[in-house]
Amino acid sequence: MNQTPVPQGALDFGARDIGVVVVTYASASTIERCLAALLAARHVMRVMVVDNASKDDTCAIVERLAARDPRVGLVRNPDNRGFAAACNQGATAIAQPWIAFVNPDAFVERDTLARLADVAMARAGAGLLGVEHRDPDGQPDPASRRSDPSLREQLFSLGRRENLFLGRDPALAVQAVDAVSGALMFLPAVLFVRIGGFDEAYRLHAEDLDLCRRVRQAGYEVLVVNDLPVTHLRGVSSRRRPAWVEWQKHRGMWRYFRKFEAQQTPMWLQPLLFVALWLHLPLALARKLWR
């Protein structure tokens, strides 16, 4: 059977080709290792780095790698646009059928992303996929498998997070969950466009929970490949500004509540939840600083 020729100048992508977006801020300590791992990974054809006004050597390191490998691109933002907006910005430069969002302190193996593509193609209804995140000592991060958060439940439980983590089902190679860690999110590019990308009203935190929820609302599954570990250092950039990060977490949770929980919450309770949320902020910040 004759194949339709590719028009002159058109890009002919394979069904498993992957584009990756990496958002950086003060990521000089990890970005070279992150990009080296991505460039060595199977089927990765494009890596777009979007930098949110780093003042360290992050961009210099990326430019050096880009000079050696044309798959690497760099966008320098003059100010910090936030994680969600920078992800959307990077996604506009991805033409591959699969898109992965990878934190600069997460390090994939050669087959990590290719295996995610294989799972997605083999499972009808697969939407957004994640992996099991582990610290450098090999300890699993419970945030790899999460349930939808409830602001009411969080505040009534005094901020305890145990009920947010679903745990690994040892009987399942691929486990359906409510949400995966935003440190590595993998999905078809057409689905990302269909649901409108990340909600840019989030600056940092909760935008990954929001995206996972909208994927499920669109009729697709959110999945974790249980035997696919990725080393994730966690919080390398956010340690520089703990107060700002905590403020953004609380701000993000209020937006998430307004979008997904407020309609089922009595009107009289909503202002009480708002006050309780922001009273919790100094307690959360004090706990973080103490640790």
C-alpha atoms as a PDB file:
ATOM      1  CA  MET A   1       0.000   0.000   0.000  1.00  0.00           C
ATOM      2  CA  ASN A   2       1.358   3.418  -0.913  1.00  0.00           C
ATOM      3  CA  GLN A   3       2.025   5.810   1.946  1.00  0.00           C
ATOM      4  CA  THR A   4       1.080   9.452   1.721  1.00  0.00           C
ATOM      5  CA  PRO A   5       4.307  11.428   1.315  1.00  0.00           C
ATOM      6  CA  VAL A   6       5.259  13.933   3.975  1.00  0.00           C
ATOM      7  CA  PRO A   7       4.997  17.495   2.611  1.00  0.00           C
ATOM      8  CA  GLN A   8       8.267  19.355   2.057  1.00  0.00           C
ATOM      9  CA  GLY A   9       9.489  20.792   5.355  1.00  0.00           C
ATOM     10  CA  ALA A  10       6.920  18.981   7.506  1.00  0.00           C
ATOM     11  CA  LEU A  11       7.974  17.173  10.670  1.00  0.00           C
ATOM     12  CA  ASP A  12       7.278  13.440  10.624  1.00  0.00           C
ATOM     13  CA  PHE A  13       6.875  12.355  14.246  1.00  0.00           C
ATOM     14  CA  GLY A  14       6.622   8.781  15.431  1.00  0.00           C
ATOM     15  CA  ALA A  15       3.702   7.564  17.518  1.00  0.00           C
ATOM     16  CA  ARG A  16       5.904   7.312  20.637  1.00  0.00           C
ATOM     17  CA  ASP A  17       7.853  10.568  20.260  1.00  0.00           C
ATOM     18  CA  ILE A  18       7.896  12.632  23.436  1.00  0.00           C
ATOM     19  CA  GLY A  19       8.337  16.316  24.165  1.00  0.00           C
ATOM     20  CA  VAL A  20       9.324  17.383  27.672  1.00  0.00           C
ATOM     21  CA  VAL A  21       8.767  20.661  29.514  1.00  0.00           C
ATOM     22  CA  VAL A  22      11.025  21.519  32.460  1.00  0.00           C
ATOM     23  CA  VAL A  23      10.258  24.650  34.501  1.00  0.00           C
ATOM     24  CA  THR A  24      13.240  26.007  36.410  1.00  0.00           C
ATOM     25  CA  TYR A  25      13.844  28.498  39.163  1.00  0.00           C
ATOM     26  CA  ALA A  26      17.220  28.571  40.893  1.00  0.00           C
ATOM     27  CA  SER A  27      17.833  25.004  39.703  1.00  0.00           C
ATOM     28  CA  ALA A  28      21.554  25.151  38.983  1.00  0.00           C
ATOM     29  CA  SER A  29      22.350  22.333  41.407  1.00  0.00           C
ATOM     30  CA  THR A  30      20.180  19.761  39.605  1.00  0.00           C
ATOM     31  CA  ILE A  31      19.324  20.917  36.075  1.00  0.00           C
ATOM     32  CA  GLU A  32      22.356  19.405  34.329  1.00  0.00           C
ATOM     33  CA  ARG A  33      21.688  15.952  35.756  1.00  0.00           C
ATOM     34  CA  CYS A  34      17.973  16.273  34.958  1.00  0.00           C
ATOM     35  CA  LEU A  35      18.557  17.262  31.325  1.00  0.00           C
ATOM     36  CA  ALA A  36      21.296  14.686  30.779  1.00  0.00           C
ATOM     37  CA  ALA A  37      18.864  11.978  31.904  1.00  0.00           C
ATOM     38  CA  LEU A  38      16.092  13.296  29.654  1.00  0.00           C
ATOM     39  CA  LEU A  39      18.354  13.543  26.605  1.00  0.00           C
ATOM     40  CA  ALA A  40      19.493   9.957  27.151  1.00  0.00           C
ATOM     41  CA  ALA A  41      15.906   8.715  27.447  1.00  0.00           C
ATOM     42  CA  ARG A  42      14.258   6.784  24.650  1.00  0.00           C
ATOM     43  CA  HIS A  43      11.865   8.642  22.318  1.00  0.00           C
ATOM     44  CA  VAL A  44      12.593  12.106  23.789  1.00  0.00           C
ATOM     45  CA  MET A  45      12.734  14.385  20.759  1.00  0.00           C
ATOM     46  CA  ARG A  46      12.376  17.808  22.395  1.00  0.00           C
ATOM     47  CA  VAL A  47      13.146  19.319  25.801  1.00  0.00           C
ATOM     48  CA  MET A  48      11.874  22.842  26.457  1.00  0.00           C
ATOM     49  CA  VAL A  49      13.232  24.567  29.544  1.00  0.00           C
ATOM     50  CA  VAL A  50      11.237  27.564  30.756  1.00  0.00           C
ATOM     51  CA  ASP A  51      13.136  29.559  33.343  1.00  0.00           C
ATOM     52  CA  ASN A  52      11.249  31.795  35.763  1.00  0.00           C
ATOM     53  CA  ALA A  53      13.892  34.493  36.247  1.00  0.00           C
ATOM     54  CA  SER A  54      16.597  32.462  37.990  1.00  0.00           C
ATOM     55  CA  LYS A  55      19.446  34.533  39.399  1.00  0.00           C
ATOM     56  CA  ASP A  56      21.891  31.633  39.618  1.00  0.00           C
ATOM     57  CA  ASP A  57      23.642  29.722  36.820  1.00  0.00           C
ATOM     58  CA  THR A  58      20.599  27.732  35.702  1.00  0.00           C
ATOM     59  CA  CYS A  59      20.286  29.383  32.292  1.00  0.00           C
ATOM     60  CA  ALA A  60      24.026  29.261  31.602  1.00  0.00           C
ATOM     61  CA  ILE A  61      23.999  25.507  32.200  1.00  0.00           C
ATOM     62  CA  VAL A  62      20.984  25.018  29.929  1.00  0.00           C
ATOM     63  CA  GLU A  63      22.540  27.148  27.179  1.00  0.00           C
ATOM     64  CA  ARG A  64      25.707  25.092  27.323  1.00  0.00           C
ATOM     65  CA  LEU A  65      23.739  21.874  26.908  1.00  0.00           C
ATOM     66  CA  ALA A  66      21.595  23.407  24.147  1.00  0.00           C
ATOM     67  CA  ALA A  67      24.723  24.273  22.192  1.00  0.00           C
ATOM     68  CA  ARG A  68      25.585  20.571  22.133  1.00  0.00           C
ATOM     69  CA  ASP A  69      22.107  19.149  21.533  1.00  0.00           C
ATOM     70  CA  PRO A  70      19.553  20.879  19.269  1.00  0.00           C
ATOM     71  CA  ARG A  71      16.698  19.113  21.041  1.00  0.00           C
ATOM     72  CA  VAL A  72      17.099  21.512  23.976  1.00  0.00           C
ATOM     73  CA  GLY A  73      15.348  24.864  23.920  1.00  0.00           C
ATOM     74  CA  LEU A  74      15.345  27.636  26.522  1.00  0.00           C
ATOM     75  CA  VAL A  75      12.858  30.386  27.284  1.00  0.00           C
ATOM     76  CA  ARG A  76      13.976  33.035  29.764  1.00  0.00           C
ATOM     77  CA  ASN A  77      11.103  34.769  31.510  1.00  0.00           C
ATOM     78  CA  PRO A  78      11.932  38.252  32.838  1.00  0.00           C
ATOM     79  CA  ASP A  79       9.945  37.515  35.989  1.00  0.00           C
ATOM     80  CA  ASN A  80       8.519  34.517  37.813  1.00  0.00           C
ATOM     81  CA  ARG A  81       5.303  33.665  35.981  1.00  0.00           C
ATOM     82  CA  GLY A  82       4.518  30.715  38.223  1.00  0.00           C
ATOM     83  CA  PHE A  83       4.731  27.011  37.536  1.00  0.00           C
ATOM     84  CA  ALA A  84       1.406  26.562  35.738  1.00  0.00           C
ATOM     85  CA  ALA A  85       1.898  29.472  33.340  1.00  0.00           C
ATOM     86  CA  ALA A  86       5.462  28.392  32.546  1.00  0.00           C
ATOM     87  CA  CYS A  87       4.308  24.823  31.827  1.00  0.00           C
ATOM     88  CA  ASN A  88       1.713  26.129  29.375  1.00  0.00           C
ATOM     89  CA  GLN A  89       4.337  28.371  27.831  1.00  0.00           C
ATOM     90  CA  GLY A  90       6.691  25.458  27.265  1.00  0.00           C
ATOM     91  CA  ALA A  91       3.916  23.226  25.935  1.00  0.00           C
ATOM     92  CA  THR A  92       3.334  25.600  23.006  1.00  0.00           C
ATOM     93  CA  ALA A  93       6.747  24.565  21.658  1.00  0.00           C
ATOM     94  CA  ILE A  94       6.003  20.831  21.874  1.00  0.00           C
ATOM     95  CA  ALA A  95       4.826  19.213  18.620  1.00  0.00           C
ATOM     96  CA  GLN A  96       5.284  15.588  19.668  1.00  0.00           C
ATOM     97  CA  PRO A  97       2.221  13.385  20.355  1.00  0.00           C
ATOM     98  CA  TRP A  98       3.207  12.880  24.007  1.00  0.00           C
ATOM     99  CA  ILE A  99       4.105  15.571  26.512  1.00  0.00           C
ATOM    100  CA  ALA A 100       5.828  15.150  29.866  1.00  0.00           C
ATOM    101  CA  PHE A 101       6.226  17.756  32.590  1.00  0.00           C
ATOM    102  CA  VAL A 102       9.317  16.954  34.645  1.00  0.00           C
ATOM    103  CA  ASN A 103      10.697  18.871  37.633  1.00  0.00           C
ATOM    104  CA  PRO A 104      14.362  19.890  37.427  1.00  0.00           C
ATOM    105  CA  ASP A 105      15.094  17.838  40.560  1.00  0.00           C
ATOM    106  CA  ALA A 106      13.569  14.624  39.168  1.00  0.00           C
ATOM    107  CA  PHE A 107      15.780  12.177  37.277  1.00  0.00           C
ATOM    108  CA  VAL A 108      14.311   9.687  34.814  1.00  0.00           C
ATOM    109  CA  GLU A 109      15.896   6.458  33.640  1.00  0.00           C
ATOM    110  CA  ARG A 110      16.422   5.606  29.977  1.00  0.00           C
ATOM    111  CA  ASP A 111      13.102   3.741  29.652  1.00  0.00           C
ATOM    112  CA  THR A 112      10.906   5.740  32.069  1.00  0.00           C
ATOM    113  CA  LEU A 113       9.030   7.897  29.590  1.00  0.00           C
ATOM    114  CA  ALA A 114       8.969   5.277  26.845  1.00  0.00           C
ATOM    115  CA  ARG A 115       7.314   2.816  29.232  1.00  0.00           C
ATOM    116  CA  LEU A 116       4.714   5.412  30.156  1.00  0.00           C
ATOM    117  CA  ALA A 117       3.903   5.810  26.461  1.00  0.00           C
ATOM    118  CA  ASP A 118       3.609   2.042  26.089  1.00  0.00           C
ATOM    119  CA  VAL A 119       1.221   1.788  29.037  1.00  0.00           C
ATOM    120  CA  ALA A 120      -0.893   4.672  27.761  1.00  0.00           C
ATOM    121  CA  MET A 121      -1.164   3.173  24.294  1.00  0.00           C
ATOM    122  CA  ALA A 122      -2.071  -0.268  25.620  1.00  0.00           C
ATOM    123  CA  ARG A 123      -4.759   0.829  28.093  1.00  0.00           C
ATOM    124  CA  ALA A 124      -8.026   2.210  26.786  1.00  0.00           C
ATOM    125  CA  GLY A 125      -9.057   5.310  28.693  1.00  0.00           C
ATOM    126  CA  ALA A 126      -5.581   6.139  29.965  1.00  0.00           C
ATOM    127  CA  GLY A 127      -5.256   9.867  30.376  1.00  0.00           C
ATOM    128  CA  LEU A 128      -2.529  11.214  32.663  1.00  0.00           C
ATOM    129  CA  LEU A 129       0.220   8.950  33.993  1.00  0.00           C
ATOM    130  CA  GLY A 130       2.722   9.209  36.820  1.00  0.00           C
ATOM    131  CA  VAL A 131       5.397   7.130  38.518  1.00  0.00           C
ATOM    132  CA  GLU A 132       6.547   6.208  42.006  1.00  0.00           C
ATOM    133  CA  HIS A 133       8.805   8.975  43.298  1.00  0.00           C
ATOM    134  CA  ARG A 134      11.609   8.013  45.638  1.00  0.00           C
ATOM    135  CA  ASP A 135      14.151  10.018  47.591  1.00  0.00           C
ATOM    136  CA  PRO A 136      17.903   9.443  47.076  1.00  0.00           C
ATOM    137  CA  ASP A 137      17.793   6.702  49.726  1.00  0.00           C
ATOM    138  CA  GLY A 138      15.120   4.832  47.786  1.00  0.00           C
ATOM    139  CA  GLN A 139      12.238   5.659  50.131  1.00  0.00           C
ATOM    140  CA  PRO A 140       8.895   6.049  48.296  1.00  0.00           C
ATOM    141  CA  ASP A 141       7.163   9.413  48.405  1.00  0.00           C
ATOM    142  CA  PRO A 142       3.532   8.918  49.511  1.00  0.00           C
ATOM    143  CA  ALA A 143       2.540  11.880  47.313  1.00  0.00           C
ATOM    144  CA  SER A 144       3.065   9.624  44.285  1.00  0.00           C
ATOM    145  CA  ARG A 145      -0.533   8.394  44.737  1.00  0.00           C
ATOM    146  CA  ARG A 146      -3.021  10.909  46.043  1.00  0.00           C
ATOM    147  CA  SER A 147      -6.719  11.317  46.632  1.00  0.00           C
ATOM    148  CA  ASP A 148      -8.607  14.509  45.893  1.00  0.00           C
ATOM    149  CA  PRO A 149      -8.023  16.944  48.767  1.00  0.00           C
ATOM    150  CA  SER A 150     -10.886  18.414  50.752  1.00  0.00           C
ATOM    151  CA  LEU A 151     -10.295  21.739  52.451  1.00  0.00           C
ATOM    152  CA  ARG A 152     -12.979  20.941  55.015  1.00  0.00           C
ATOM    153  CA  GLU A 153     -11.397  17.602  55.911  1.00  0.00           C
ATOM    154  CA  GLN A 154      -7.910  19.073  56.015  1.00  0.00           C
ATOM    155  CA  LEU A 155      -8.854  21.861  58.396  1.00  0.00           C
ATOM    156  CA  PHE A 156     -11.044  19.663  60.596  1.00  0.00           C
ATOM    157  CA  SER A 157      -8.158  17.186  60.891  1.00  0.00           C
ATOM    158  CA  LEU A 158      -5.756  20.029  61.806  1.00  0.00           C
ATOM    159  CA  GLY A 159      -3.775  19.657  58.602  1.00  0.00           C
ATOM    160  CA  ARG A 160      -3.011  15.942  58.881  1.00  0.00           C
ATOM    161  CA  ARG A 161      -2.214  14.591  55.430  1.00  0.00           C
ATOM    162  CA  GLU A 162      -2.391  10.827  55.886  1.00  0.00           C
ATOM    163  CA  ASN A 163      -5.834  10.608  54.301  1.00  0.00           C
ATOM    164  CA  LEU A 164      -4.486  12.265  51.132  1.00  0.00           C
ATOM    165  CA  PHE A 165      -2.155   9.384  50.318  1.00  0.00           C
ATOM    166  CA  LEU A 166      -3.651   6.262  48.782  1.00  0.00           C
ATOM    167  CA  GLY A 167      -0.704   3.893  49.123  1.00  0.00           C
ATOM    168  CA  ARG A 168       0.563   1.356  46.640  1.00  0.00           C
ATOM    169  CA  ASP A 169      -1.629  -1.587  45.701  1.00  0.00           C
ATOM    170  CA  PRO A 170       0.849  -4.500  45.437  1.00  0.00           C
ATOM    171  CA  ALA A 171      -1.579  -6.450  43.254  1.00  0.00           C
ATOM    172  CA  LEU A 172      -1.587  -3.841  40.486  1.00  0.00           C
ATOM    173  CA  ALA A 173       1.153  -2.973  38.011  1.00  0.00           C
ATOM    174  CA  VAL A 174      -0.857   0.069  36.919  1.00  0.00           C
ATOM    175  CA  GLN A 175      -2.978   1.704  39.611  1.00  0.00           C
ATOM    176  CA  ALA A 176      -5.808   4.183  39.116  1.00  0.00           C
ATOM    177  CA  VAL A 177      -5.613   7.138  41.524  1.00  0.00           C
ATOM    178  CA  ASP A 178      -7.185  10.553  41.900  1.00  0.00           C
ATOM    179  CA  ALA A 179      -3.913  12.413  41.370  1.00  0.00           C
ATOM    180  CA  VAL A 180      -0.193  11.865  40.847  1.00  0.00           C
ATOM    181  CA  SER A 181       2.795  13.954  41.853  1.00  0.00           C
ATOM    182  CA  GLY A 182       3.299  17.005  39.685  1.00  0.00           C
ATOM    183  CA  ALA A 183       7.039  16.317  39.607  1.00  0.00           C
ATOM    184  CA  LEU A 184       6.432  14.027  36.619  1.00  0.00           C
ATOM    185  CA  MET A 185       3.198  14.085  34.645  1.00  0.00           C
ATOM    186  CA  PHE A 186       2.801  12.355  31.272  1.00  0.00           C
ATOM    187  CA  LEU A 187      -0.173  12.600  28.909  1.00  0.00           C
ATOM    188  CA  PRO A 188      -1.163  12.875  25.241  1.00  0.00           C
ATOM    189  CA  ALA A 189      -0.572  16.372  23.926  1.00  0.00           C
ATOM    190  CA  VAL A 190      -4.057  16.430  22.382  1.00  0.00           C
ATOM    191  CA  LEU A 191      -5.616  15.747  25.786  1.00  0.00           C
ATOM    192  CA  PHE A 192      -3.562  18.511  27.394  1.00  0.00           C
ATOM    193  CA  VAL A 193      -4.858  20.939  24.773  1.00  0.00           C
ATOM    194  CA  ARG A 194      -8.405  19.625  25.015  1.00  0.00           C
ATOM    195  CA  ILE A 195      -8.711  20.318  28.746  1.00  0.00           C
ATOM    196  CA  GLY A 196      -7.069  23.735  28.420  1.00  0.00           C
ATOM    197  CA  GLY A 197      -3.674  22.998  29.961  1.00  0.00           C
ATOM    198  CA  PHE A 198      -2.790  24.091  33.470  1.00  0.00           C
ATOM    199  CA  ASP A 199      -4.921  26.684  35.259  1.00  0.00           C
ATOM    200  CA  GLU A 200      -2.586  29.684  35.354  1.00  0.00           C
ATOM    201  CA  ALA A 201      -4.369  31.226  38.326  1.00  0.00           C
ATOM    202  CA  TYR A 202      -2.309  28.848  40.474  1.00  0.00           C
ATOM    203  CA  ARG A 203       1.237  30.082  41.035  1.00  0.00           C
ATOM    204  CA  LEU A 204       2.751  27.093  42.835  1.00  0.00           C
ATOM    205  CA  HIS A 205       1.088  23.974  44.299  1.00  0.00           C
ATOM    206  CA  ALA A 206      -2.377  22.487  43.665  1.00  0.00           C
ATOM    207  CA  GLU A 207      -2.167  23.056  39.905  1.00  0.00           C
ATOM    208  CA  ASP A 208      -1.208  19.390  39.494  1.00  0.00           C
ATOM    209  CA  LEU A 209      -4.210  18.283  41.563  1.00  0.00           C
ATOM    210  CA  ASP A 210      -6.405  20.540  39.449  1.00  0.00           C
ATOM    211  CA  LEU A 211      -5.068  19.116  36.170  1.00  0.00           C
ATOM    212  CA  CYS A 212      -5.561  15.515  37.326  1.00  0.00           C
ATOM    213  CA  ARG A 213      -9.119  16.249  38.385  1.00  0.00           C
ATOM    214  CA  ARG A 214      -9.985  17.825  35.041  1.00  0.00           C
ATOM    215  CA  VAL A 215      -8.483  14.845  33.210  1.00  0.00           C
ATOM    216  CA  ARG A 216     -10.844  12.583  35.151  1.00  0.00           C
ATOM    217  CA  GLN A 217     -13.779  14.917  34.568  1.00  0.00           C
ATOM    218  CA  ALA A 218     -13.050  14.605  30.840  1.00  0.00           C
ATOM    219  CA  GLY A 219     -13.579  10.851  31.133  1.00  0.00           C
ATOM    220  CA  TYR A 220      -9.978   9.588  31.334  1.00  0.00           C
ATOM    221  CA  GLU A 221      -8.047   7.730  34.003  1.00  0.00           C
ATOM    222  CA  VAL A 222      -5.191   9.064  36.101  1.00  0.00           C
ATOM    223  CA  LEU A 223      -2.701   6.243  36.592  1.00  0.00           C
ATOM    224  CA  VAL A 224       0.517   5.395  38.416  1.00  0.00           C
ATOM    225  CA  VAL A 225       2.868   2.772  36.984  1.00  0.00           C
ATOM    226  CA  ASN A 226       3.794   1.137  40.269  1.00  0.00           C
ATOM    227  CA  ASP A 227       7.051  -0.536  39.249  1.00  0.00           C
ATOM    228  CA  LEU A 228       8.461   2.578  37.575  1.00  0.00           C
ATOM    229  CA  PRO A 229      10.521   4.546  40.128  1.00  0.00           C
ATOM    230  CA  VAL A 230      12.050   7.986  39.619  1.00  0.00           C
ATOM    231  CA  THR A 231      14.494   9.673  41.981  1.00  0.00           C
ATOM    232  CA  HIS A 232      13.124  13.024  43.133  1.00  0.00           C
ATOM    233  CA  LEU A 233      15.024  15.317  45.476  1.00  0.00           C
ATOM    234  CA  ARG A 234      11.986  17.513  46.281  1.00  0.00           C
ATOM    235  CA  GLY A 235      11.940  21.184  47.075  1.00  0.00           C
ATOM    236  CA  VAL A 236      15.410  22.181  45.894  1.00  0.00           C
ATOM    237  CA  SER A 237      14.178  25.573  44.657  1.00  0.00           C
ATOM    238  CA  SER A 238      11.405  26.121  47.205  1.00  0.00           C
ATOM    239  CA  ARG A 239      13.776  25.907  50.191  1.00  0.00           C
ATOM    240  CA  ARG A 240      15.025  29.369  49.294  1.00  0.00           C
ATOM    241  CA  ARG A 241      11.658  31.018  49.994  1.00  0.00           C
ATOM    242  CA  PRO A 242       9.699  28.952  52.533  1.00  0.00           C
ATOM    243  CA  ALA A 243       7.266  31.743  53.484  1.00  0.00           C
ATOM    244  CA  TRP A 244       6.365  32.475  49.849  1.00  0.00           C
ATOM    245  CA  VAL A 245       5.942  28.777  49.116  1.00  0.00           C
ATOM    246  CA  GLU A 246       3.632  28.230  52.092  1.00  0.00           C
ATOM    247  CA  TRP A 247       1.584  31.268  51.117  1.00  0.00           C
ATOM    248  CA  GLN A 248       1.196  29.890  47.588  1.00  0.00           C
ATOM    249  CA  LYS A 249       0.169  26.468  48.951  1.00  0.00           C
ATOM    250  CA  HIS A 250      -2.622  28.041  50.967  1.00  0.00           C
ATOM    251  CA  ARG A 251      -3.637  30.327  48.125  1.00  0.00           C
ATOM    252  CA  GLY A 252      -3.733  27.339  45.780  1.00  0.00           C
ATOM    253  CA  MET A 253      -5.865  25.292  48.155  1.00  0.00           C
ATOM    254  CA  TRP A 254      -8.402  28.105  48.384  1.00  0.00           C
ATOM    255  CA  ARG A 255      -8.671  28.269  44.595  1.00  0.00           C
ATOM    256  CA  TYR A 256      -8.989  24.491  44.408  1.00  0.00           C
ATOM    257  CA  PHE A 257     -11.748  24.641  47.028  1.00  0.00           C
ATOM    258  CA  ARG A 258     -13.616  27.363  45.113  1.00  0.00           C
ATOM    259  CA  LYS A 259     -13.479  25.338  41.888  1.00  0.00           C
ATOM    260  CA  PHE A 260     -14.334  21.862  43.125  1.00  0.00           C
ATOM    261  CA  GLU A 261     -15.746  21.924  46.653  1.00  0.00           C
ATOM    262  CA  ALA A 262     -17.521  25.220  47.257  1.00  0.00           C
ATOM    263  CA  GLN A 263     -20.750  24.229  45.506  1.00  0.00           C
ATOM    264  CA  GLN A 264     -21.211  21.366  47.967  1.00  0.00           C
ATOM    265  CA  THR A 265     -20.318  23.531  50.992  1.00  0.00           C
ATOM    266  CA  PRO A 266     -22.963  25.584  52.878  1.00  0.00           C
ATOM    267  CA  MET A 267     -22.550  29.317  52.317  1.00  0.00           C
ATOM    268  CA  TRP A 268     -22.304  30.001  56.041  1.00  0.00           C
ATOM    269  CA  LEU A 269     -19.334  27.640  56.320  1.00  0.00           C
ATOM    270  CA  GLN A 270     -17.258  29.074  53.493  1.00  0.00           C
ATOM    271  CA  PRO A 271     -16.051  32.279  55.261  1.00  0.00           C
ATOM    272  CA  LEU A 272     -15.185  30.210  58.330  1.00  0.00           C
ATOM    273  CA  LEU A 273     -13.075  27.903  56.159  1.00  0.00           C
ATOM    274  CA  PHE A 274     -11.376  30.929  54.585  1.00  0.00           C
ATOM    275  CA  VAL A 275     -10.430  32.331  57.998  1.00  0.00           C
ATOM    276  CA  ALA A 276      -9.311  28.937  59.282  1.00  0.00           C
ATOM    277  CA  LEU A 277      -7.157  28.379  56.187  1.00  0.00           C
ATOM    278  CA  TRP A 278      -5.231  31.602  56.659  1.00  0.00           C
ATOM    279  CA  LEU A 279      -4.937  31.133  60.406  1.00  0.00           C
ATOM    280  CA  HIS A 280      -3.258  27.846  59.575  1.00  0.00           C
ATOM    281  CA  LEU A 281      -0.590  29.583  57.467  1.00  0.00           C
ATOM    282  CA  PRO A 282       1.658  30.844  60.331  1.00  0.00           C
ATOM    283  CA  LEU A 283       1.397  27.434  62.010  1.00  0.00           C
ATOM    284  CA  ALA A 284       2.466  25.655  58.840  1.00  0.00           C
ATOM    285  CA  LEU A 285       5.324  28.092  58.286  1.00  0.00           C
ATOM    286  CA  ALA A 286       6.537  27.736  61.887  1.00  0.00           C
ATOM    287  CA  ARG A 287       6.495  23.946  61.518  1.00  0.00           C
ATOM    288  CA  LYS A 288       8.506  24.134  58.302  1.00  0.00           C
ATOM    289  CA  LEU A 289      11.083  26.509  59.764  1.00  0.00           C
ATOM    290  CA  TRP A 290      11.439  24.316  62.858  1.00  0.00           C
ATOM    291  CA  ARG A 291      12.168  21.269  60.701  1.00  0.00           C
END
